[in-house]
Short mmCIF file of C-alpha atoms in Angstrom, two decimals:
data_model
loop_
_atom_site.label_atom_id
_atom_site.label_comp_id
_atom_site.label_asym_id
_atom_site.label_seq_id
_atom_site.Cartn_x
_atom_site.Cartn_y
_atom_site.Cartn_z
CA UNK W 6 77.73 95.88 79.71
CA UNK W 7 80.79 95.71 81.93
CA UNK W 8 80.14 94.75 85.37
CA UNK W 9 80.95 97.45 88.03
CA UNK W 10 83.74 96.51 90.50
CA UNK W 11 82.84 95.89 94.05
CA UNK W 12 84.06 98.86 96.26
CA UNK W 13 86.14 98.24 99.56
CA UNK W 14 84.60 96.35 102.10
CA UNK W 15 83.03 98.14 105.16
CA UNK W 16 85.08 98.37 108.30
CA UNK W 17 83.59 96.24 111.27
CA UNK W 18 83.18 99.85 113.28
CA UNK W 19 80.86 101.20 110.42
CA UNK W 20 79.05 97.68 110.11
CA UNK W 21 78.45 97.51 113.89
CA UNK W 22 77.31 101.27 113.74
CA UNK W 23 74.79 100.53 110.77
CA UNK W 24 73.47 97.53 112.66
CA UNK W 25 73.33 99.41 115.93
CA UNK W 26 71.29 102.25 114.23
CA UNK W 27 69.05 99.56 112.71
CA UNK W 28 68.46 97.87 116.02
CA UNK W 29 67.54 101.26 117.37
CA UNK W 30 64.64 101.47 114.96
CA UNK W 31 66.16 103.47 112.20
CA UNK W 32 65.36 102.50 108.52
CA UNK W 33 68.19 102.21 106.01
CA UNK W 34 67.03 105.61 104.41
CA UNK W 35 67.52 107.44 107.89
CA UNK W 36 70.67 105.63 108.21
CA UNK W 37 71.86 106.80 104.72
CA UNK W 38 70.96 110.52 105.70
CA UNK W 39 73.17 110.14 108.85
CA UNK W 40 75.89 108.58 106.54
CA UNK W 41 75.42 109.83 103.06
CA UNK W 42 79.11 108.49 102.13
CA UNK W 43 77.82 104.81 102.39
CA UNK W 44 75.12 103.70 99.44
CA UNK W 45 71.74 102.91 100.54
CA UNK W 46 71.95 99.66 98.92
CA UNK W 47 74.96 98.82 100.96
CA UNK W 48 73.25 99.62 104.03
CA UNK W 49 70.28 97.69 103.06
CA UNK W 50 72.56 94.76 102.53
CA UNK W 51 74.45 95.10 105.40
CA UNK W 52 71.19 94.84 107.49
CA UNK W 53 70.20 91.80 105.71
CA UNK W 54 73.33 89.85 106.03
CA UNK W 55 73.84 90.50 109.65
CA UNK W 56 72.26 87.58 111.19
CA UNK W 57 74.54 85.29 109.05
CA UNK W 58 77.86 86.86 110.41
CA UNK W 59 79.68 85.71 113.50
CA UNK W 60 81.57 87.85 115.82
CA UNK W 61 81.26 90.85 113.33
CA UNK W 62 83.46 88.76 110.73
CA UNK W 63 82.53 89.04 107.12
CA UNK W 64 81.22 86.11 105.38
CA UNK W 65 84.14 84.46 103.32
CA UNK W 66 83.61 84.53 99.49
CA UNK W 67 84.25 81.22 98.20
CA UNK W 68 86.91 80.91 95.48
CA UNK W 69 87.34 78.29 92.89
CA UNK W 70 90.90 76.96 92.90
CA UNK W 71 92.76 75.93 89.78
CA UNK W 72 92.18 72.32 90.31
CA UNK W 73 88.33 73.21 90.53
CA UNK W 74 88.47 74.97 87.33
CA UNK W 75 90.48 72.19 85.65
CA UNK W 76 87.96 69.71 87.04
CA UNK W 77 84.96 71.61 85.56
CA UNK W 78 86.81 72.23 82.14
CA UNK W 79 87.81 68.51 82.02
CA UNK W 80 84.08 67.34 82.80
CA UNK W 81 82.21 69.88 80.41
CA UNK W 82 84.64 69.24 77.45
CA UNK W 83 84.19 65.22 78.05
CA UNK W 84 80.45 65.59 78.23
CA UNK W 85 78.89 68.70 76.97
CA UNK W 86 75.52 68.04 78.04
CA UNK W 87 76.49 67.51 81.81
CA UNK W 88 74.03 69.21 84.01
CA UNK W 89 75.20 72.20 85.98
CA UNK W 90 74.07 70.34 89.31
CA UNK W 91 76.46 67.60 88.74
CA UNK W 92 79.53 70.57 87.72
CA UNK W 93 78.64 72.25 91.13
CA UNK W 94 78.55 68.87 92.90
CA UNK W 95 82.15 68.33 91.66
CA UNK W 96 83.39 71.52 93.12
CA UNK W 97 81.44 70.99 96.55
CA UNK W 98 78.90 73.80 95.73
CA UNK W 99 81.65 76.37 96.29
CA UNK W 100 79.63 78.79 93.71
CA UNK W 101 76.34 79.26 92.48
CA UNK W 102 74.79 78.42 88.80
CA UNK W 103 75.05 82.06 87.60
CA UNK W 104 79.00 81.96 88.88
CA UNK W 105 79.22 78.58 87.15
CA UNK W 106 77.97 80.14 83.99
CA UNK W 107 80.30 83.10 84.20
CA UNK W 108 83.25 80.70 84.64
CA UNK W 109 82.35 78.65 81.74
CA UNK W 110 81.97 81.63 79.37
CA UNK W 111 85.42 82.86 80.83
CA UNK W 112 86.76 79.51 79.61
CA UNK W 113 85.29 79.71 76.38
CA UNK W 114 83.32 76.77 76.47
CA UNK W 115 80.22 76.89 74.39
CA UNK W 116 76.61 76.54 76.11
CA UNK W 117 74.73 73.54 74.79
CA UNK W 118 71.20 74.34 74.76
CA UNK W 119 68.51 71.76 73.91
CA UNK W 120 67.29 71.84 70.66
CA UNK W 121 63.65 71.10 69.52
CA UNK W 122 62.57 69.19 66.41
CA UNK W 123 59.85 70.07 64.12
CA UNK W 124 57.77 67.63 65.93
CA UNK W 125 58.46 69.37 69.24
CA UNK W 126 57.28 72.62 68.08
CA UNK W 127 54.03 70.98 66.35
CA UNK W 128 53.40 69.55 69.69
CA UNK W 129 53.68 72.76 71.63
CA UNK W 130 51.30 74.43 68.83
CA UNK W 131 48.66 71.80 69.14
CA UNK W 132 48.76 71.85 72.98
CA UNK W 133 48.33 75.59 72.81
CA UNK W 134 45.46 75.80 70.47
CA UNK W 135 43.71 72.91 72.49
CA UNK W 136 44.48 74.77 75.78
CA UNK W 137 45.54 78.30 75.70
CA UNK W 138 45.82 78.59 79.54
CA UNK W 139 48.10 75.57 79.88
CA UNK W 140 50.85 76.18 82.36
CA UNK W 141 54.59 76.62 81.08
CA UNK W 142 55.59 73.64 83.45
CA UNK W 143 53.41 71.49 81.52
CA UNK W 144 54.58 72.66 77.97
CA UNK W 145 57.95 72.10 79.31
CA UNK W 146 57.16 68.63 80.09
CA UNK W 147 55.53 68.00 76.84
CA UNK W 148 58.53 68.41 75.15
CA UNK W 149 60.81 66.46 77.86
CA UNK W 150 62.34 69.74 79.26
CA UNK W 151 64.75 69.91 76.34
CA UNK W 152 64.65 73.69 76.69
CA UNK W 153 64.22 76.26 79.75
CA UNK W 154 61.24 78.70 80.15
CA UNK W 155 63.55 81.16 78.46
CA UNK W 156 63.52 78.79 75.36
CA UNK W 157 59.94 78.18 75.59
CA UNK W 158 59.02 81.80 75.47
CA UNK W 159 61.46 82.25 72.55
CA UNK W 160 59.34 79.46 70.81
CA UNK W 161 55.97 80.88 71.81
CA UNK W 162 56.93 84.47 70.59
CA UNK W 163 58.23 83.02 67.32
CA UNK W 164 54.84 81.04 66.79
CA UNK W 165 52.91 84.39 67.61
CA UNK W 166 54.63 85.84 64.57
CA UNK W 167 54.62 82.84 62.26
CA UNK W 168 51.45 80.89 62.98
CA UNK W 169 49.07 82.53 65.09
CA UNK W 170 48.48 85.63 67.25
CA UNK W 171 47.04 86.48 70.54
CA UNK W 172 44.20 88.29 71.35
CA UNK W 173 43.62 89.09 74.98
CA UNK W 174 44.94 85.46 76.85
CA UNK W 175 43.58 83.50 74.09
CA UNK W 176 45.49 82.09 71.29
CA UNK W 177 43.51 82.56 68.01
CA UNK W 178 44.33 80.77 64.53
#
């Protein structure tokens, strides 16, 4: 699915008007009724972000320079297992984790996900059968955090199909 492009930025006058109406006690829905040409979510977001603005100036969106992109590419190709936190620190945290993931996909760098061995899967299965209500964090710690929560959920779904089924909130063999 393709992302929708952002529209034009609100003018300072419109932004002031939205915030003024909100200070007078109007809800975003009522402001939208007064200004139907402005999307409801835009009004809501403008109100939420107002405390972070100084002198009604928009917050500058940080951009990665060519040097930053080159640094990320070099670090990721030299060490494919490098954590996102180190990559973000290398570019002074100019972007967030989601944006970094998009940048890596744009660079056609494959994401390296942790792999579970058969022993890891057996360990997870054994823990779940002994204690069905164990938190996900403890399961992840049992396999040395090789995979994230999404990966763990994928493994649990696979186990549910192949080895066990779940009745209520209990795993039953």
